[in-house]
Short mmCIF file of C-alpha atoms in Angstrom, two decimals:
data_model
loop_
_atom_site.label_atom_id
_atom_site.label_comp_id
_atom_site.label_asym_id
_atom_site.label_seq_id
_atom_site.Cartn_x
_atom_site.Cartn_y
_atom_site.Cartn_z
CA MET J 1 -142.73 76.47 -226.33
CA ALA J 2 -141.85 74.19 -229.23
CA GLU J 3 -140.08 77.07 -230.99
CA ILE J 4 -137.64 77.14 -228.05
CA LEU J 5 -137.57 73.42 -227.27
CA PHE J 6 -136.13 72.07 -230.51
CA PRO J 7 -133.53 74.81 -231.23
CA ALA J 8 -132.30 74.53 -227.64
CA LEU J 9 -131.98 70.76 -227.93
CA PHE J 10 -130.01 70.82 -231.19
CA LEU J 11 -127.76 73.63 -229.97
CA LEU J 12 -126.92 71.67 -226.81
CA LEU J 13 -126.23 68.51 -228.81
CA LEU J 14 -123.93 70.43 -231.17
CA LEU J 15 -122.06 71.73 -228.12
CA GLY J 16 -121.46 68.15 -227.01
CA VAL J 17 -123.79 68.17 -224.00
CA PRO J 18 -124.79 64.58 -223.02
CA VAL J 19 -128.20 63.57 -224.35
CA ALA J 20 -129.91 63.30 -220.95
CA PHE J 21 -128.80 66.78 -219.88
CA ALA J 22 -129.58 68.26 -223.30
CA LEU J 23 -133.16 66.98 -223.14
CA ALA J 24 -133.69 68.20 -219.57
CA ILE J 25 -132.11 71.63 -220.11
CA ALA J 26 -134.08 72.18 -223.33
CA ALA J 27 -137.32 71.30 -221.55
CA PHE J 28 -136.48 73.59 -218.62
CA ALA J 29 -135.57 76.46 -220.96
CA ALA J 30 -138.81 76.13 -222.91
CA LEU J 31 -140.85 76.01 -219.71
CA SER J 32 -139.02 79.00 -218.20
CA LEU J 33 -139.10 81.27 -221.22
CA ALA J 34 -142.46 80.54 -222.83
CA SER J 35 -144.96 79.36 -220.21
CA SER J 36 -146.38 80.08 -216.77
CA TYR J 37 -146.15 76.50 -215.53
CA PRO J 38 -144.20 76.05 -212.27
CA LYS J 39 -140.65 74.77 -212.83
CA ILE J 40 -141.20 71.88 -210.43
CA VAL J 41 -143.31 70.19 -213.12
CA ILE J 42 -140.07 69.23 -214.93
CA VAL J 43 -138.89 67.32 -211.85
CA LYS J 44 -142.31 65.73 -211.44
CA GLU J 45 -142.38 64.50 -215.05
CA MET J 46 -138.82 63.22 -214.85
CA PHE J 47 -139.72 61.19 -211.78
CA SER J 48 -142.88 59.90 -213.47
CA GLY J 49 -140.78 58.79 -216.42
CA ILE J 50 -138.91 56.22 -214.33
CA ASP J 51 -141.62 55.42 -211.75
CA SER J 52 -142.62 52.18 -213.47
CA PHE J 53 -142.42 48.52 -212.45
CA PRO J 54 -141.48 47.21 -215.94
CA LEU J 55 -138.45 49.54 -215.92
CA LEU J 56 -136.95 47.42 -213.14
CA ALA J 57 -135.98 44.99 -215.90
CA VAL J 58 -133.50 47.52 -217.33
CA PRO J 59 -130.91 47.58 -214.50
CA PHE J 60 -131.28 43.84 -213.91
CA PHE J 61 -130.61 42.90 -217.56
CA ILE J 62 -127.64 45.30 -217.55
CA LEU J 63 -126.33 43.64 -214.38
CA ALA J 64 -126.83 40.17 -215.91
CA ALA J 65 -124.73 41.22 -218.92
CA GLU J 66 -121.97 42.53 -216.63
CA LEU J 67 -121.97 39.28 -214.64
CA MET J 68 -121.75 37.31 -217.88
CA THR J 69 -118.70 39.31 -218.95
CA GLY J 70 -117.06 39.25 -215.52
CA GLY J 71 -117.76 35.53 -215.14
CA ALA J 72 -115.95 34.64 -218.40
CA MET J 73 -119.20 33.40 -219.94
CA THR J 74 -118.72 35.70 -222.92
CA HIS J 75 -115.31 34.16 -223.59
CA ILE J 76 -116.91 30.71 -223.48
CA LEU J 77 -119.53 31.77 -226.02
CA LEU J 78 -116.78 33.17 -228.25
CA ARG J 79 -114.91 29.85 -228.20
CA PHE J 80 -118.15 27.99 -228.92
CA ALA J 81 -118.88 30.19 -231.98
CA ALA J 82 -115.28 30.24 -233.27
CA GLN J 83 -114.89 26.45 -233.31
CA PHE J 84 -117.43 26.10 -236.12
CA VAL J 85 -116.26 28.88 -238.45
CA GLY J 86 -112.78 29.97 -237.38
CA HIS J 87 -111.08 27.93 -240.13
CA LEU J 88 -113.17 29.44 -242.96
CA ARG J 89 -112.33 32.49 -245.07
CA GLY J 90 -113.39 35.38 -242.84
CA GLY J 91 -114.08 32.83 -240.11
CA LEU J 92 -113.34 35.06 -237.13
CA GLY J 93 -115.72 37.63 -238.61
CA TYR J 94 -118.44 34.98 -238.67
CA ALA J 95 -117.60 34.11 -235.06
CA ASN J 96 -117.92 37.79 -234.18
CA VAL J 97 -121.45 37.97 -235.60
CA MET J 98 -122.48 34.65 -234.03
CA SER J 99 -121.22 35.63 -230.58
CA SER J 100 -123.02 39.00 -230.80
CA THR J 101 -126.24 37.18 -231.72
CA MET J 102 -125.93 34.75 -228.81
CA PHE J 103 -125.04 37.49 -226.33
CA ALA J 104 -128.02 39.52 -227.58
CA GLY J 105 -130.25 36.82 -226.09
CA ILE J 106 -128.84 37.69 -222.69
CA SER J 107 -128.03 41.40 -222.45
CA GLY J 108 -130.79 43.21 -224.38
CA SER J 109 -128.36 46.04 -225.08
CA ALA J 110 -126.25 46.87 -228.13
CA LEU J 111 -123.72 48.79 -226.04
CA ALA J 112 -123.25 45.88 -223.63
CA ASP J 113 -122.82 43.59 -226.63
CA ALA J 114 -120.10 45.79 -228.12
CA ALA J 115 -118.28 46.46 -224.85
CA GLY J 116 -118.33 42.80 -223.72
CA PRO J 117 -117.83 40.04 -226.30
CA GLY J 118 -117.34 42.59 -229.07
CA ALA J 119 -114.16 44.04 -227.57
CA MET J 120 -112.76 40.53 -227.01
CA MET J 121 -113.58 39.52 -230.55
CA ILE J 122 -111.83 42.57 -232.02
CA ARG J 123 -108.62 41.57 -230.29
CA MET J 124 -108.97 37.98 -231.53
CA MET J 125 -109.57 39.18 -235.10
CA GLU J 126 -106.57 41.51 -234.96
CA LYS J 127 -104.34 38.63 -233.84
CA GLY J 128 -105.76 36.61 -236.74
CA GLY J 129 -104.58 39.19 -239.30
CA TYR J 130 -107.70 41.33 -239.73
CA PRO J 131 -107.30 45.14 -239.67
CA ARG J 132 -108.42 46.53 -236.35
CA ALA J 133 -110.69 49.10 -238.03
CA TYR J 134 -112.55 46.41 -239.98
CA ALA J 135 -112.92 44.24 -236.89
CA GLY J 136 -114.27 47.25 -234.98
CA ALA J 137 -116.75 48.17 -237.71
CA LEU J 138 -118.01 44.58 -237.91
CA THR J 139 -118.43 44.53 -234.13
CA ALA J 140 -120.38 47.79 -234.10
CA ALA J 141 -122.59 46.66 -236.99
CA SER J 142 -123.33 43.21 -235.54
CA SER J 143 -124.04 44.66 -232.08
CA VAL J 144 -127.16 46.26 -233.57
CA VAL J 145 -128.80 42.86 -233.12
CA GLY J 146 -128.56 43.30 -229.31
CA PRO J 147 -131.82 45.23 -228.82
CA ILE J 148 -133.70 43.23 -231.49
CA ILE J 149 -133.34 39.64 -230.24
CA PRO J 150 -135.09 39.29 -226.87
CA PRO J 151 -134.73 40.25 -224.13
CA SER J 152 -134.64 43.87 -225.24
CA ILE J 153 -134.55 47.00 -223.11
CA ILE J 154 -135.89 49.12 -225.99
CA MET J 155 -138.85 46.78 -226.48
CA ILE J 156 -139.77 47.10 -222.80
CA LEU J 157 -139.79 50.88 -223.16
CA TYR J 158 -141.74 50.74 -226.42
CA ALA J 159 -144.51 48.67 -224.82
CA MET J 160 -144.79 51.32 -222.09
CA GLN J 161 -145.40 53.99 -224.77
CA ASP J 162 -147.89 52.02 -226.91
CA GLN J 163 -150.53 50.04 -225.03
CA ARG J 164 -151.53 48.19 -228.23
CA VAL J 165 -148.49 45.91 -227.93
CA SER J 166 -147.14 43.83 -225.07
CA VAL J 167 -143.55 43.18 -224.07
CA VAL J 168 -143.95 39.45 -224.70
CA ALA J 169 -145.39 40.03 -228.19
CA LEU J 170 -142.48 42.32 -229.07
CA PHE J 171 -139.99 39.78 -227.73
CA MET J 172 -141.46 37.12 -230.01
CA ALA J 173 -141.59 39.57 -232.93
CA GLY J 174 -137.91 40.43 -232.59
CA LEU J 175 -136.54 36.92 -233.14
CA LEU J 176 -136.81 36.69 -236.94
CA PRO J 177 -135.76 40.32 -237.64
CA GLY J 178 -132.77 39.82 -235.34
CA LEU J 179 -131.75 36.70 -237.23
CA CYS J 180 -132.20 38.57 -240.53
CA ILE J 181 -129.77 41.24 -239.31
CA ALA J 182 -127.29 38.55 -238.25
CA LEU J 183 -127.53 36.85 -241.66
CA ALA J 184 -127.02 40.21 -243.39
CA MET J 185 -123.87 40.80 -241.32
CA LEU J 186 -122.59 37.30 -242.16
CA ALA J 187 -123.19 37.93 -245.86
CA THR J 188 -121.44 41.32 -245.72
CA ASN J 189 -118.47 39.79 -243.91
CA TRP J 190 -118.26 37.08 -246.59
CA TRP J 191 -118.31 39.69 -249.37
CA VAL J 192 -115.69 41.96 -247.76
CA CYS J 193 -113.37 39.07 -246.82
CA ARG J 194 -113.64 37.58 -250.31
CA ALA J 195 -112.86 40.96 -251.91
CA ARG J 196 -109.90 41.70 -249.61
CA GLY J 197 -108.54 38.19 -249.24
CA TYR J 198 -108.98 37.85 -245.48
CA ARG J 199 -108.45 34.18 -244.64
CA GLY J 200 -109.08 32.02 -241.61
CA ASP J 201 -105.82 30.86 -240.05
CA GLU J 202 -107.46 28.96 -237.21
CA PRO J 203 -107.18 25.17 -237.60
CA ARG J 204 -110.42 23.24 -237.34
CA PRO J 205 -110.47 21.63 -233.89
CA PRO J 206 -110.94 17.85 -233.55
CA VAL J 207 -114.48 16.58 -233.07
CA ALA J 208 -113.77 15.53 -229.49
CA GLU J 209 -112.59 19.03 -228.61
CA MET J 210 -115.64 20.58 -230.29
CA LEU J 211 -117.90 18.36 -228.20
CA ARG J 212 -116.10 19.37 -225.00
CA THR J 213 -116.37 23.06 -225.91
CA THR J 214 -120.06 22.67 -226.72
CA LEU J 215 -120.78 20.90 -223.44
CA HIS J 216 -118.83 23.60 -221.61
CA ALA J 217 -120.96 26.29 -223.29
CA LEU J 218 -124.34 24.65 -222.60
CA PRO J 219 -124.94 26.36 -219.20
CA ALA J 220 -124.30 29.79 -220.78
CA LEU J 221 -126.53 28.99 -223.76
CA PHE J 222 -129.29 27.72 -221.48
CA LEU J 223 -129.79 31.24 -220.10
CA ILE J 224 -131.22 32.28 -223.48
CA VAL J 225 -133.64 29.33 -223.43
CA LEU J 226 -134.55 30.05 -219.80
CA ILE J 227 -135.44 33.70 -220.46
CA ILE J 228 -137.40 33.24 -223.68
CA GLY J 229 -139.00 29.93 -222.69
CA GLY J 230 -140.00 31.18 -219.25
CA ILE J 231 -141.61 34.33 -220.59
CA ARG J 232 -143.32 32.51 -223.46
CA GLY J 233 -144.60 29.78 -221.12
CA GLY J 234 -146.08 32.32 -218.72
CA ILE J 235 -143.83 31.16 -215.88
CA PHE J 236 -142.57 34.67 -215.18
CA THR J 237 -142.89 38.20 -216.51
CA PRO J 238 -140.09 40.03 -218.38
CA THR J 239 -139.27 41.95 -215.20
CA GLU J 240 -139.03 38.74 -213.20
CA ALA J 241 -136.98 37.19 -216.00
CA SER J 242 -134.38 39.94 -215.60
CA VAL J 243 -133.94 39.05 -211.92
CA ILE J 244 -133.70 35.35 -212.74
CA ALA J 245 -131.07 36.16 -215.38
CA VAL J 246 -128.97 37.93 -212.72
CA PHE J 247 -129.09 34.99 -210.32
CA TYR J 248 -128.46 32.45 -213.07
CA ALA J 249 -125.44 34.41 -214.36
CA LEU J 250 -124.15 34.69 -210.78
CA ILE J 251 -124.53 30.96 -210.15
CA CYS J 252 -122.88 30.04 -213.47
CA GLY J 253 -119.96 32.41 -212.91
CA MET J 254 -119.30 31.41 -209.30
CA PHE J 255 -120.17 27.70 -209.12
CA ILE J 256 -120.26 26.21 -212.63
CA TYR J 257 -117.41 28.03 -214.39
CA ARG J 258 -115.74 29.21 -211.15
CA SER J 259 -114.34 32.31 -212.83
CA LEU J 260 -116.32 34.87 -210.83
CA ARG J 261 -115.11 35.72 -207.32
CA LEU J 262 -116.69 37.67 -204.52
CA ARG J 263 -114.01 40.35 -204.80
CA ASP J 264 -115.08 40.95 -208.43
CA LEU J 265 -118.66 41.82 -207.49
CA PRO J 266 -118.17 45.42 -206.25
CA ALA J 267 -116.60 46.49 -209.58
CA ILE J 268 -119.31 44.65 -211.56
CA LEU J 269 -122.08 46.25 -209.49
CA LEU J 270 -120.50 49.69 -209.95
CA ARG J 271 -120.31 49.31 -213.75
CA ALA J 272 -123.91 48.10 -213.90
CA ALA J 273 -125.05 50.95 -211.66
CA LEU J 274 -123.32 53.59 -213.79
CA THR J 275 -124.77 52.18 -217.01
CA SER J 276 -128.26 51.88 -215.50
CA THR J 277 -128.10 55.43 -214.16
CA ALA J 278 -127.16 56.77 -217.60
CA VAL J 279 -130.08 54.92 -219.21
CA LEU J 280 -132.62 55.99 -216.59
CA LEU J 281 -131.48 59.63 -216.74
CA ILE J 282 -132.14 59.62 -220.48
CA LEU J 283 -135.60 58.14 -219.92
CA ALA J 284 -136.46 60.67 -217.22
CA ALA J 285 -135.33 63.63 -219.32
CA ALA J 286 -137.12 62.29 -222.40
CA ARG J 287 -140.35 62.08 -220.40
CA ALA J 288 -140.13 65.78 -219.48
CA PHE J 289 -139.31 66.65 -223.11
CA ALA J 290 -142.27 64.59 -224.35
CA TRP J 291 -144.60 66.21 -221.81
CA ILE J 292 -143.93 69.66 -223.28
CA LEU J 293 -144.63 68.32 -226.77
CA ILE J 294 -147.97 66.94 -225.54
CA ILE J 295 -149.16 70.13 -223.81
CA GLU J 296 -148.17 72.06 -226.92
CA SER J 297 -150.37 69.66 -228.97
CA VAL J 298 -147.47 68.82 -231.27
CA PRO J 299 -148.51 65.14 -231.63
CA GLN J 300 -152.08 66.07 -232.46
CA SER J 301 -151.04 68.72 -234.99
CA LEU J 302 -148.58 66.38 -236.66
CA ALA J 303 -151.16 63.60 -236.76
CA ALA J 304 -153.74 65.88 -238.34
CA THR J 305 -151.23 67.06 -240.94
CA ILE J 306 -150.24 63.52 -241.91
CA VAL J 307 -153.87 62.41 -242.11
CA ASP J 308 -154.59 65.36 -244.42
CA TRP J 309 -151.84 64.13 -246.73
CA ASN J 310 -153.90 60.96 -247.23
CA LEU J 311 -150.82 58.73 -247.42
CA SER J 312 -151.06 55.03 -248.06
CA PRO J 313 -149.64 52.74 -245.33
CA ILE J 314 -146.52 52.02 -247.40
CA LEU J 315 -145.83 55.69 -248.11
CA PHE J 316 -146.34 56.46 -244.43
CA LEU J 317 -143.85 53.76 -243.43
CA LEU J 318 -141.32 55.10 -245.93
CA ALA J 319 -141.77 58.61 -244.55
CA VAL J 320 -141.36 57.30 -241.00
CA ASN J 321 -138.18 55.48 -242.01
CA LEU J 322 -136.68 58.68 -243.41
CA LEU J 323 -137.70 60.61 -240.29
CA LEU J 324 -136.23 58.02 -237.93
CA LEU J 325 -133.01 57.65 -239.89
CA ALA J 326 -132.55 61.42 -239.65
CA PHE J 327 -133.50 61.36 -235.97
CA GLY J 328 -130.98 58.59 -235.33
CA LEU J 329 -128.15 60.81 -236.57
CA PHE J 330 -128.52 62.97 -233.47
CA LEU J 331 -130.23 61.00 -230.68
CA ASP J 332 -130.03 57.51 -229.20
CA PRO J 333 -132.91 55.02 -229.52
CA LEU J 334 -134.19 55.42 -225.94
CA PRO J 335 -135.25 59.08 -226.21
CA GLY J 336 -136.42 58.33 -229.73
CA VAL J 337 -138.89 55.76 -228.42
CA MET J 338 -140.02 58.02 -225.59
CA ILE J 339 -140.58 61.07 -227.81
CA LEU J 340 -141.69 59.72 -231.19
CA VAL J 341 -143.71 56.57 -230.45
CA PRO J 342 -146.61 58.39 -228.71
CA ILE J 343 -146.83 60.60 -231.82
CA LEU J 344 -146.39 58.05 -234.62
CA ALA J 345 -147.94 54.84 -233.28
CA PRO J 346 -151.56 56.14 -233.18
CA ILE J 347 -151.23 57.44 -236.75
CA ALA J 348 -149.89 54.08 -237.93
CA PHE J 349 -152.77 52.28 -236.23
CA SER J 350 -155.33 54.61 -237.83
CA LEU J 351 -153.86 53.72 -241.24
CA GLY J 352 -154.35 50.02 -240.59
CA ILE J 353 -150.68 49.16 -239.96
CA ASP J 354 -150.21 46.24 -237.56
CA PRO J 355 -148.90 47.67 -234.24
CA ILE J 356 -146.32 44.89 -233.89
CA HIS J 357 -145.07 45.41 -237.44
CA PHE J 358 -144.77 49.15 -236.86
CA ALA J 359 -143.00 48.62 -233.53
CA ILE J 360 -140.30 46.43 -235.08
CA VAL J 361 -139.74 48.89 -237.95
CA VAL J 362 -139.31 51.73 -235.46
CA ILE J 363 -137.03 49.77 -233.12
CA VAL J 364 -134.77 48.46 -235.89
CA ASN J 365 -134.59 51.90 -237.51
CA LEU J 366 -133.64 53.69 -234.29
CA THR J 367 -131.12 50.99 -233.41
CA ILE J 368 -129.37 51.43 -236.77
CA GLY J 369 -128.83 55.03 -235.64
CA LEU J 370 -126.36 53.71 -233.05
CA THR J 371 -123.91 53.15 -235.93
CA THR J 372 -124.42 56.45 -237.78
CA PRO J 373 -122.35 59.60 -237.09
CA PRO J 374 -122.19 62.13 -235.59
CA VAL J 375 -123.73 60.70 -232.40
CA GLY J 376 -123.53 56.94 -233.11
CA SER J 377 -122.92 55.55 -229.61
CA LEU J 378 -121.70 52.16 -230.82
CA LEU J 379 -118.92 53.77 -232.84
CA PHE J 380 -117.60 55.60 -229.79
CA VAL J 381 -117.93 52.60 -227.47
CA VAL J 382 -115.99 50.37 -229.87
CA ALA J 383 -113.43 53.08 -230.62
CA SER J 384 -112.71 53.65 -226.93
CA ALA J 385 -112.60 49.90 -226.17
CA VAL J 386 -109.85 49.19 -228.72
CA ARG J 387 -108.19 52.62 -228.99
CA LEU J 388 -109.31 53.57 -232.46
CA ARG J 389 -110.39 56.91 -233.85
CA PRO J 390 -114.13 56.94 -234.67
CA SER J 391 -113.25 58.22 -238.16
CA GLU J 392 -111.37 54.96 -238.86
CA LEU J 393 -114.49 52.96 -238.01
CA MET J 394 -116.71 55.21 -240.10
CA ARG J 395 -114.63 54.53 -243.22
CA GLU J 396 -115.35 50.80 -242.83
CA MET J 397 -119.07 51.17 -242.09
CA PRO J 398 -120.72 51.73 -245.55
CA PRO J 399 -121.11 48.01 -246.53
CA PHE J 400 -122.69 47.24 -243.17
CA LEU J 401 -125.02 50.24 -243.34
CA VAL J 402 -126.20 49.11 -246.77
CA ALA J 403 -126.92 45.65 -245.32
CA HIS J 404 -128.83 47.21 -242.41
CA LEU J 405 -130.94 49.29 -244.78
CA ALA J 406 -131.68 46.20 -246.88
CA VAL J 407 -133.02 44.42 -243.78
CA LEU J 408 -135.02 47.53 -242.84
CA ALA J 409 -136.58 47.53 -246.33
CA LEU J 410 -137.45 43.84 -245.93
CA LEU J 411 -139.15 44.52 -242.58
CA THR J 412 -141.01 47.50 -244.04
CA PHE J 413 -142.41 45.74 -247.12
CA VAL J 414 -142.89 42.23 -245.65
CA PRO J 415 -144.82 42.58 -242.37
CA ALA J 416 -144.93 38.80 -241.88
CA VAL J 417 -141.24 38.78 -240.90
CA SER J 418 -142.28 40.65 -237.75
CA THR J 419 -145.82 39.39 -237.20
CA TRP J 420 -145.68 35.69 -238.11
CA LEU J 421 -144.08 34.39 -234.91
CA PRO J 422 -146.25 36.44 -232.53
CA ARG J 423 -149.36 35.39 -234.47
CA ILE J 424 -148.68 31.64 -234.31
CA SER J 425 -147.71 32.07 -230.64
CA GLY J 426 -151.10 33.55 -229.79
CA PHE J 427 -150.18 37.25 -229.69
#
């Protein structure tokens, strides 16, 4: 069946079929043309792919991000970040990266990061004299930090595929790599702005105003502390944390900032439902796709082949990076985790690679794929949000891609960046 499965998938993707439908149709075609299994097994596996309690965290974190945006909390975080760096050369670019990093601690999604505070920041940068294409490319590149800093939807899914790691351990492991990505984006913005002469026209606000803005932002910032601290302290699980995030965002928007009204909720709920449905459809289809790979013994054959090569752990990680970078050109991270992790994680463990280290390398690598054509979802989200052609963004992306690859190399060759925090935290 594999000889039908993969050609069908790539053909459908080239035709522009959405990823979820491409995965499901390819699986159905392989099952229909090359096996005697009943067709209903595809439906059964798709249902099994989303019949999981931890997956409840996905729609709730998406809803929390929508409530944050609808309740003007993202605008408050933007003002908080801009007051410190807006007057510097490239200052609004720094504010863009800082706001993406802060929002990452709430949404767990790169696409929510780009569509929410990212779109607002692009407009602010354009008014400040930055080219719209550069502002869009910076937004797409810095939004990569969304799934790395906890909470993270991708990390929840990864832990479901590899029982050697827990969601909490991955959340702790993502903090330092996420900050490394943010620092790399800040450094790239500094280099580009210095080379092109982009200057900060924003005056530095008075100290009293900065204090007022900071105090105003504290309730929004506390959500990050609440989620990470509550999970780390064992007060609630990641799934429960997602529900708490929804109620906290609702309370902040309606009663603290008073910018969220009851009449806004139906539209917010609809946007969250549509996004959640798209994510869950991808997961369901990826489960059916992965099931065919398993019954065809593709993981076992690939594992045996790689073991026969007798690769060292470093060479294996380099090979995995090349594979995932190529994979990310065509598919989003969610199906990548569902399909590839059950194949690659056992091999990595057999070679003595720390499961947490390997998980972070895989997650960061697949997330970088969100910014690489031809299927880079972040490029299309940003382009549609600010009415740009994706090709204009792609021309501005090379410096940021180089920075991403530098961070990926750091994570590959220095496992402690990923494992130090979980280890001292007892994971």
